[in-house]
Short mmCIF file of C-alpha atoms and ligand atoms in Angstrom, two decimals:
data_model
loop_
_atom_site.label_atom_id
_atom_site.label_comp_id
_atom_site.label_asym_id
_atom_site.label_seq_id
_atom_site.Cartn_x
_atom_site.Cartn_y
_atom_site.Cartn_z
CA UNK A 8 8.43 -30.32 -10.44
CA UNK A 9 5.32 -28.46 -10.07
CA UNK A 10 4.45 -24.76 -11.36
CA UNK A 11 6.51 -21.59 -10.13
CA UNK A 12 5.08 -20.76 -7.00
CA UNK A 13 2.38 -17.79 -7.25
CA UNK A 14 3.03 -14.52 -4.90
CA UNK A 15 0.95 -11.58 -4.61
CA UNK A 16 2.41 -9.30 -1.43
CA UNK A 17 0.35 -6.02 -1.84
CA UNK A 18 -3.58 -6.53 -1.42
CA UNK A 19 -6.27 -4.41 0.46
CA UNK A 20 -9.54 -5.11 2.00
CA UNK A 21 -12.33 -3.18 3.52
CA UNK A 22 -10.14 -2.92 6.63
CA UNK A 23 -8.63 0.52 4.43
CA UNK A 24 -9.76 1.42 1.04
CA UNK A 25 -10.39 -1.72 -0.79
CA UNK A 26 -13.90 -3.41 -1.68
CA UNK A 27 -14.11 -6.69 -0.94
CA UNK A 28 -13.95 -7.94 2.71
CA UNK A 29 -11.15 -9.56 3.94
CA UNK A 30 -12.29 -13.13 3.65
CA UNK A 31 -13.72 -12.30 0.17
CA UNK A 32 -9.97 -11.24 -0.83
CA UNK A 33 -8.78 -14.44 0.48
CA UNK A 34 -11.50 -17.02 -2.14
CA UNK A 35 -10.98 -14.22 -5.02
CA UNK A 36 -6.69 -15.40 -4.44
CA UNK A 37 -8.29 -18.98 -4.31
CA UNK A 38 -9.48 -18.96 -7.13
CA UNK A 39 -6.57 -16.76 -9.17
CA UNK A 40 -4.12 -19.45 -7.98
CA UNK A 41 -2.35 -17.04 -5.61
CA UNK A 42 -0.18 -19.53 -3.43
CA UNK A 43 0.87 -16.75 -0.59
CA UNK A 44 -1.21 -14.00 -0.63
CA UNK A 45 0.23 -10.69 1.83
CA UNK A 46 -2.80 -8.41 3.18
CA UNK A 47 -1.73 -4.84 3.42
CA UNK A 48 -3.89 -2.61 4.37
CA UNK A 49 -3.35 1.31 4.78
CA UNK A 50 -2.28 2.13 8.61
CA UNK A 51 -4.25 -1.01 10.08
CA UNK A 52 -4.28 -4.56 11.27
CA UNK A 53 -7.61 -5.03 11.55
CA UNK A 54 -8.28 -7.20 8.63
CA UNK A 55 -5.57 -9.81 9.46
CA UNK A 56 -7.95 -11.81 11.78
CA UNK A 57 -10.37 -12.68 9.12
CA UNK A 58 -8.52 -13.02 6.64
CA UNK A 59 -6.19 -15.64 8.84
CA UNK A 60 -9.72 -17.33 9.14
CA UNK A 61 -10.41 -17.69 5.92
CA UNK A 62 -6.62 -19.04 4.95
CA UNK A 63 -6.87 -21.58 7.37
CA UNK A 64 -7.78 -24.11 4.76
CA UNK A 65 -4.72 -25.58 2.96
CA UNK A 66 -3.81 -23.90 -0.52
CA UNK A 67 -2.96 -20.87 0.35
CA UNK A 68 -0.69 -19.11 2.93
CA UNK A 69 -1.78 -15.81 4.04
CA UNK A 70 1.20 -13.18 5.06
CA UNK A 71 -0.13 -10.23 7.56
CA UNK A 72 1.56 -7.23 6.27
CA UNK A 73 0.07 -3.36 6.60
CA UNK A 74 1.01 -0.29 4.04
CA UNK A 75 1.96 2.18 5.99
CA UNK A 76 1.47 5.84 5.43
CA UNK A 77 4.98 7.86 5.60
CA UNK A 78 6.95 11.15 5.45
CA UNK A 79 10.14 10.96 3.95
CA UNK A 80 11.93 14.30 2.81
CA UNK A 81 8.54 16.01 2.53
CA UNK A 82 7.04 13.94 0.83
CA UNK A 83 4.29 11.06 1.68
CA UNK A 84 5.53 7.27 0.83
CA UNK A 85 4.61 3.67 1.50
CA UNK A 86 6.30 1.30 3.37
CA UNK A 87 4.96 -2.21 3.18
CA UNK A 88 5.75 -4.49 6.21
CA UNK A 89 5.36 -8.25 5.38
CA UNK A 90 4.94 -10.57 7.63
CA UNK A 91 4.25 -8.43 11.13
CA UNK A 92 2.87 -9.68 13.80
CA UNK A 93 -0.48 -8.13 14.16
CA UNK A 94 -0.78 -8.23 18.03
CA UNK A 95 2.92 -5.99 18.60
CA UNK A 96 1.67 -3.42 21.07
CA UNK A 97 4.16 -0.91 19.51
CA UNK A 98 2.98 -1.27 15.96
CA UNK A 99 -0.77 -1.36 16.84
CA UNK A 100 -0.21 1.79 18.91
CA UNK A 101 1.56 3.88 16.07
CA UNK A 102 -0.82 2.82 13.58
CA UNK A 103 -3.60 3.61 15.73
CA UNK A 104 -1.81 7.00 16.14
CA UNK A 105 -1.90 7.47 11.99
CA UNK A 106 -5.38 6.91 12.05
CA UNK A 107 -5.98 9.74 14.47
CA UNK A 108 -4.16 11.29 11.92
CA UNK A 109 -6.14 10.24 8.84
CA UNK A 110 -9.24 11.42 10.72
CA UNK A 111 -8.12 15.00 11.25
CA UNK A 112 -6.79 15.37 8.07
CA UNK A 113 -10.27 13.96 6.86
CA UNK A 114 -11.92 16.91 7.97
CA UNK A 115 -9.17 19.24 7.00
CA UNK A 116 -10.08 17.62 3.62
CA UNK A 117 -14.01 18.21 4.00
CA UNK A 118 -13.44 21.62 4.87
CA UNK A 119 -11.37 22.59 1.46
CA UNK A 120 -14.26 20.87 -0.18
CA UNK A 121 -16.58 22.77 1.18
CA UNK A 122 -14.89 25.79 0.54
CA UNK A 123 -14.95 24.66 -2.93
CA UNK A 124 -18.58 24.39 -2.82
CA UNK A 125 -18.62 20.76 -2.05
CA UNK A 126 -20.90 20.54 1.10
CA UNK A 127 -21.11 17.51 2.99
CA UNK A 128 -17.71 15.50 2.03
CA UNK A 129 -17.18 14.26 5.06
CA UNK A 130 -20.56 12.49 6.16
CA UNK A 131 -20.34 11.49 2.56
CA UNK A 132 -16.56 9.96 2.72
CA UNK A 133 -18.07 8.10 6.31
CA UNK A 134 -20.78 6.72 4.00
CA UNK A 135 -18.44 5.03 1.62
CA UNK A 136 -16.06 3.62 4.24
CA UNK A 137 -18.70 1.88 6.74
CA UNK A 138 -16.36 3.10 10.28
CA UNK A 139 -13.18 2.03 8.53
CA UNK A 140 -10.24 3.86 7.92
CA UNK A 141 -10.95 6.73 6.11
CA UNK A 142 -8.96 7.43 2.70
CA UNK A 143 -8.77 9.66 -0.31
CA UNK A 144 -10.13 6.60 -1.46
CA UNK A 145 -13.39 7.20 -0.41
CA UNK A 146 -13.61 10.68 -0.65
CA UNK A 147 -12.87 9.68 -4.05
CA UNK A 148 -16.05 7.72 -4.44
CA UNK A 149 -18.12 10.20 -2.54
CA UNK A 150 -17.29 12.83 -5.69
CA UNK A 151 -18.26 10.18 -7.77
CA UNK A 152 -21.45 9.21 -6.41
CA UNK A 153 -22.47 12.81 -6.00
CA UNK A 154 -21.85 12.93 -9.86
CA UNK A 155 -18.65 15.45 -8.97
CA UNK A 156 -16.18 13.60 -11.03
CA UNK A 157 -17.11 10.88 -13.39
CA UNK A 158 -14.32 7.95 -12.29
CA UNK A 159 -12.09 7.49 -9.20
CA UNK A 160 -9.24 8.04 -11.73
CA UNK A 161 -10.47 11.43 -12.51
CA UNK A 162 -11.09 12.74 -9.06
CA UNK A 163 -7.63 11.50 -8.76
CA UNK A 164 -6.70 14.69 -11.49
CA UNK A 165 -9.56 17.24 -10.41
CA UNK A 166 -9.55 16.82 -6.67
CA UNK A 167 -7.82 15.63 -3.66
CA UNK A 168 -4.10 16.39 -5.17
CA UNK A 169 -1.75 19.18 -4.58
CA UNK A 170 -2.93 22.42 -6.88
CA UNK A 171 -6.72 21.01 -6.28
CA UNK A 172 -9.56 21.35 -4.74
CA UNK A 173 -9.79 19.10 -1.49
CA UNK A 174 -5.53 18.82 -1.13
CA UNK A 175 -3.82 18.63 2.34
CA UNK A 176 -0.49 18.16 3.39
CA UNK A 177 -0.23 15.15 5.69
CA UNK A 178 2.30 14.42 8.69
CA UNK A 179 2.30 11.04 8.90
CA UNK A 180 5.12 9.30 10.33
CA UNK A 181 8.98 9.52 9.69
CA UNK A 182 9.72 6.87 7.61
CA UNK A 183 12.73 5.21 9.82
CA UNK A 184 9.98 5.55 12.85
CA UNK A 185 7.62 3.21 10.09
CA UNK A 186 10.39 0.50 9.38
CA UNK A 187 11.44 0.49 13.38
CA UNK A 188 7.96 -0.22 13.90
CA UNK A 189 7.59 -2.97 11.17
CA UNK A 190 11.15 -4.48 12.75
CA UNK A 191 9.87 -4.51 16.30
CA UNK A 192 6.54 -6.61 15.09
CA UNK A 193 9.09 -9.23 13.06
CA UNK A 194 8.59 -7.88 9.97
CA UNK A 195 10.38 -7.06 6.24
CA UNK A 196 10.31 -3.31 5.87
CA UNK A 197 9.58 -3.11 1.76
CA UNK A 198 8.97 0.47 -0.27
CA UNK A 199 5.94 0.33 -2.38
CA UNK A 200 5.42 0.99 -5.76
CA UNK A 201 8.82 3.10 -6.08
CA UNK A 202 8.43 4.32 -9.45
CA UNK A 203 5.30 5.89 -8.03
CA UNK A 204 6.91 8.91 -6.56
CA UNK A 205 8.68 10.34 -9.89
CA UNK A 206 11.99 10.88 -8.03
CA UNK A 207 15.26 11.73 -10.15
CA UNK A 208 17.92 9.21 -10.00
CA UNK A 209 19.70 11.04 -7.68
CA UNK A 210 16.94 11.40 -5.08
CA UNK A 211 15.68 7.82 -5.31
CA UNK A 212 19.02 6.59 -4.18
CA UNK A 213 18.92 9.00 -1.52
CA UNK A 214 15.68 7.36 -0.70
CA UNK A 215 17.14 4.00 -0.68
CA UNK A 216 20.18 5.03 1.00
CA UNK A 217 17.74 6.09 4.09
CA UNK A 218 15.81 3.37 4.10
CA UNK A 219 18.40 0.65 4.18
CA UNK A 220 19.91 2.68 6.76
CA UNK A 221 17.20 2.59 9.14
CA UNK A 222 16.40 -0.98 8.54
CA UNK A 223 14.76 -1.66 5.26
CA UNK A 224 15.50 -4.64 3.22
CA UNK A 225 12.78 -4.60 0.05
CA UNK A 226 12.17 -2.78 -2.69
CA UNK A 227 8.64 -3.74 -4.78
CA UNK A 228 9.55 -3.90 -8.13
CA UNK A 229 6.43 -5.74 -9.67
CA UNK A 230 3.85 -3.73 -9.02
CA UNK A 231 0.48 -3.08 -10.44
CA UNK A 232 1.04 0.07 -10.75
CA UNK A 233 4.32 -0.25 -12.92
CA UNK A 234 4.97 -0.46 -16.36
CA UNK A 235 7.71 -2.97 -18.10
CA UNK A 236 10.09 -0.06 -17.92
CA UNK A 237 9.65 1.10 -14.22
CA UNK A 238 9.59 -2.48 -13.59
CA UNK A 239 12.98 -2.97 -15.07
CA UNK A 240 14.45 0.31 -13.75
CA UNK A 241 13.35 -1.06 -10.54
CA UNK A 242 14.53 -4.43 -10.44
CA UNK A 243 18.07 -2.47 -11.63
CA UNK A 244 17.92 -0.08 -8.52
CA UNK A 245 17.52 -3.33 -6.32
CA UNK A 246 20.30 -5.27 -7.50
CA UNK A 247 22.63 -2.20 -7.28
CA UNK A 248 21.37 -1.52 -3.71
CA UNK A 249 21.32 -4.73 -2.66
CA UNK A 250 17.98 -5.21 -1.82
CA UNK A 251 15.50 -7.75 -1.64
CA UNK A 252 12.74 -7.42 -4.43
CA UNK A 253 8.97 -7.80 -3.85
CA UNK A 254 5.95 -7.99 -6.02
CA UNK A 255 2.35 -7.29 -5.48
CA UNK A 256 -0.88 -6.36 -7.39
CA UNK A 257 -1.82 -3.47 -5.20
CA UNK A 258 -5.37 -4.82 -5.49
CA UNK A 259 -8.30 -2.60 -4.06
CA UNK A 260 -11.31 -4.69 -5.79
CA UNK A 261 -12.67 -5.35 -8.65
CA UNK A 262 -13.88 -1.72 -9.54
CA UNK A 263 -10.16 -1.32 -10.88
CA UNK A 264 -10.37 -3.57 -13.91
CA UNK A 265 -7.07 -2.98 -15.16
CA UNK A 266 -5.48 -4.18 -11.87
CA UNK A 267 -5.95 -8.15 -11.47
CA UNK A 268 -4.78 -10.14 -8.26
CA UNK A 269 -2.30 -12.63 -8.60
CA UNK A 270 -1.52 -11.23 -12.03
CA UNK A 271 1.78 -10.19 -12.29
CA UNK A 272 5.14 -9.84 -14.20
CA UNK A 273 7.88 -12.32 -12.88
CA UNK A 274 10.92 -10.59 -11.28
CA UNK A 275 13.55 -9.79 -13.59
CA UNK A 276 16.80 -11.86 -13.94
CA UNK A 277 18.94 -11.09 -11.34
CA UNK A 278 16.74 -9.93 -8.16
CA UNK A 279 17.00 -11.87 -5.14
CA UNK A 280 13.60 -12.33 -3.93
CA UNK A 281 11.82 -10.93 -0.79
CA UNK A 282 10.77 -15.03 0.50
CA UNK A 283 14.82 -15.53 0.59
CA UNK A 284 15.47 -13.43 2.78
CA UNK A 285 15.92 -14.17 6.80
CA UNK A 286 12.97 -13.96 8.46
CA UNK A 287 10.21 -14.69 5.84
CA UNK A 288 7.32 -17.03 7.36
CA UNK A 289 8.78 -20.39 6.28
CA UNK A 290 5.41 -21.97 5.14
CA UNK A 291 5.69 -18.94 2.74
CA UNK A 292 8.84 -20.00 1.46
CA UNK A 293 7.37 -22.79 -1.10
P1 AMP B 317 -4.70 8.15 1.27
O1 AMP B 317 -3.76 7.12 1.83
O2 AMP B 317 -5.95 8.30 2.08
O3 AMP B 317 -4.04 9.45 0.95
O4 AMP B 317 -5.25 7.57 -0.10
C1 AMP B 317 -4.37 7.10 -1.06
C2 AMP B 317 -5.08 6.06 -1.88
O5 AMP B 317 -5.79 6.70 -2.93
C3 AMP B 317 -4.12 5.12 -2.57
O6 AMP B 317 -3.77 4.06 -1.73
C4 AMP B 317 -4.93 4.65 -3.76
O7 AMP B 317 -5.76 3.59 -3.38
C5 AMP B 317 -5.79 5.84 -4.07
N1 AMP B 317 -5.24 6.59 -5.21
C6 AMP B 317 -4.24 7.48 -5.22
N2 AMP B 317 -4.01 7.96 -6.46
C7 AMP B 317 -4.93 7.36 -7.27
C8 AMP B 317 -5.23 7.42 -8.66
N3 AMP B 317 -4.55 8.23 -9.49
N4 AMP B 317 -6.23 6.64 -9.13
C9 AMP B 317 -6.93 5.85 -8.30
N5 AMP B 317 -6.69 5.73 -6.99
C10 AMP B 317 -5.70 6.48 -6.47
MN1 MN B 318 -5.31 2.52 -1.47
MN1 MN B 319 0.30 2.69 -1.81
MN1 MN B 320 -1.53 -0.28 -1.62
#
């Protein structure tokens, strides 16, 4: 018998808002002993081709997956799909139609800035993100650089959220349009970090109701960004629901200490996970 299979399905490159490229990602999973490794980058596929490239030595199966950007209920979530096929015309079209969206609502976010006295957000954002996608992310590390805010975390309090200087509201997709997409591309529709949102019991199983109504089938409960107790709440909600459960670092780079790839809690007793489900890559399914 050999050791419990390593999976990390949540990762971002410098396709969206993370910091090392996407064939960087790949040796940094290497090296952590990450045996299937899913990139997932915000509203975009663009990453998948190098990072395919740099899987194709044995070790380590890479899973192209994209976190998209979603309305549900007025509110914005993520849906993760795993294992999409980055060429579907359908999915590359609506994502390509979210970044339009990002970029508008990029300058709708420059503009509050600068009504805040913040000139020159946006050129400053467009420095950070070298023609990527352009995230809160990197208007994040524009207000750092400029000495605006003193971490990413604290712009993350100051700036850039509702109540604060630099806030939008975004229309980005309906979520069932999201996990319709991620179906028609051959993917596993999964909702990201769920404990993330701060819904009341009653709403998050309206939210799960929804979602595996239109199609969804995972729900991430190791996450990076959850404690034991979300973690367990989560892996609860799953079992009750009947969905698949998924876990992933959420890794942007190594600028977020406290957020490791490959690092992560084991699923709780009693979730079924994500790779048993119909339809995951079967060289993933080690
Ligand atoms: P966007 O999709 O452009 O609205 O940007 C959202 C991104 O901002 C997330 O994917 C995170 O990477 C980052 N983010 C959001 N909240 C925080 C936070 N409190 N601390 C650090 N990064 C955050
Ligand atoms: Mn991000
Ligand atoms: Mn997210
Ligand atoms: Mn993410």
């Amino acid at each position: 018998m050999g050791r419990m299979c390593c999976y990390d399905l949540h990762a971002h490159s410098t396709a969206s808002d993370g910091t090392l490229t996407p064939a960087a990602l790949v040796e940094k999973a290497r090296a952590a002993a990450v045996d299937v490794l899913a990139l997932t980058d915000h509203d975009t596929l663009d990453g998948i081709a190098a990072a395919r490239q740099a899987a194709s030595r044995p070790g380590l199966v890479l899973v192209p997956g994209v976190e998209i950007s979603v309305n549900w209920n007025a509110m914005t979530l993520h849906v993760l799909g795993l294992n999409v096929d980055p060429d579907h015309p359908a999915l590359l079209a609506g994502l390509r139609e979210l970044r339009r969206t990002r970029e508008q609502r990029a300058i709708r976010i420059a503009d509050k800035l600068a009504g805040a006295g913040i000139p020159g957000a946006l050129e400053g954002a467009r420095r950070q993100c070298n023609g990527r996608i352009l995230s809160r992310t990197h208007f994040a590390h524009f207000l750092v650089a400029s000495g605006r805010a003193s971490s990413v975390r604290d712009v993350f309090k100051h700036f850039l959220v509702k109540g604060r200087p630099g806030y939008v509201h975004s229309d980005w997709v309906p979520m069932e349009q999201a996990i319709d997409w991620i179906r028609a591309a051959g993917g596993l529709a999964v909702i990201a970090h769920p404990a993330r949102y701060r819904l009341t019991r009653s709403k998050l199983n309206r939210l799960v109701g929804a979602f595996r109504e239109a199609g969804g089938l995972g729900l991430e409960v190791v996450s990076g960004s959850h404690n034991r107790d979300e973690t367990l709440h989560m892996a609860a909600v799953s079992r009750t629901h009947r969905l698949f459960a998924s876990c992933g670092s959420d890794y942007h780079g190594p600028e977020k200490p406290w957020v490791e790839l490959g690092r992560l809690r084991a699923l709780p007793e009693g979730c079924t996970p994500i790779w048993q489900a119909d339809g995951w890559p079967v060289a993933a399914a080690a």
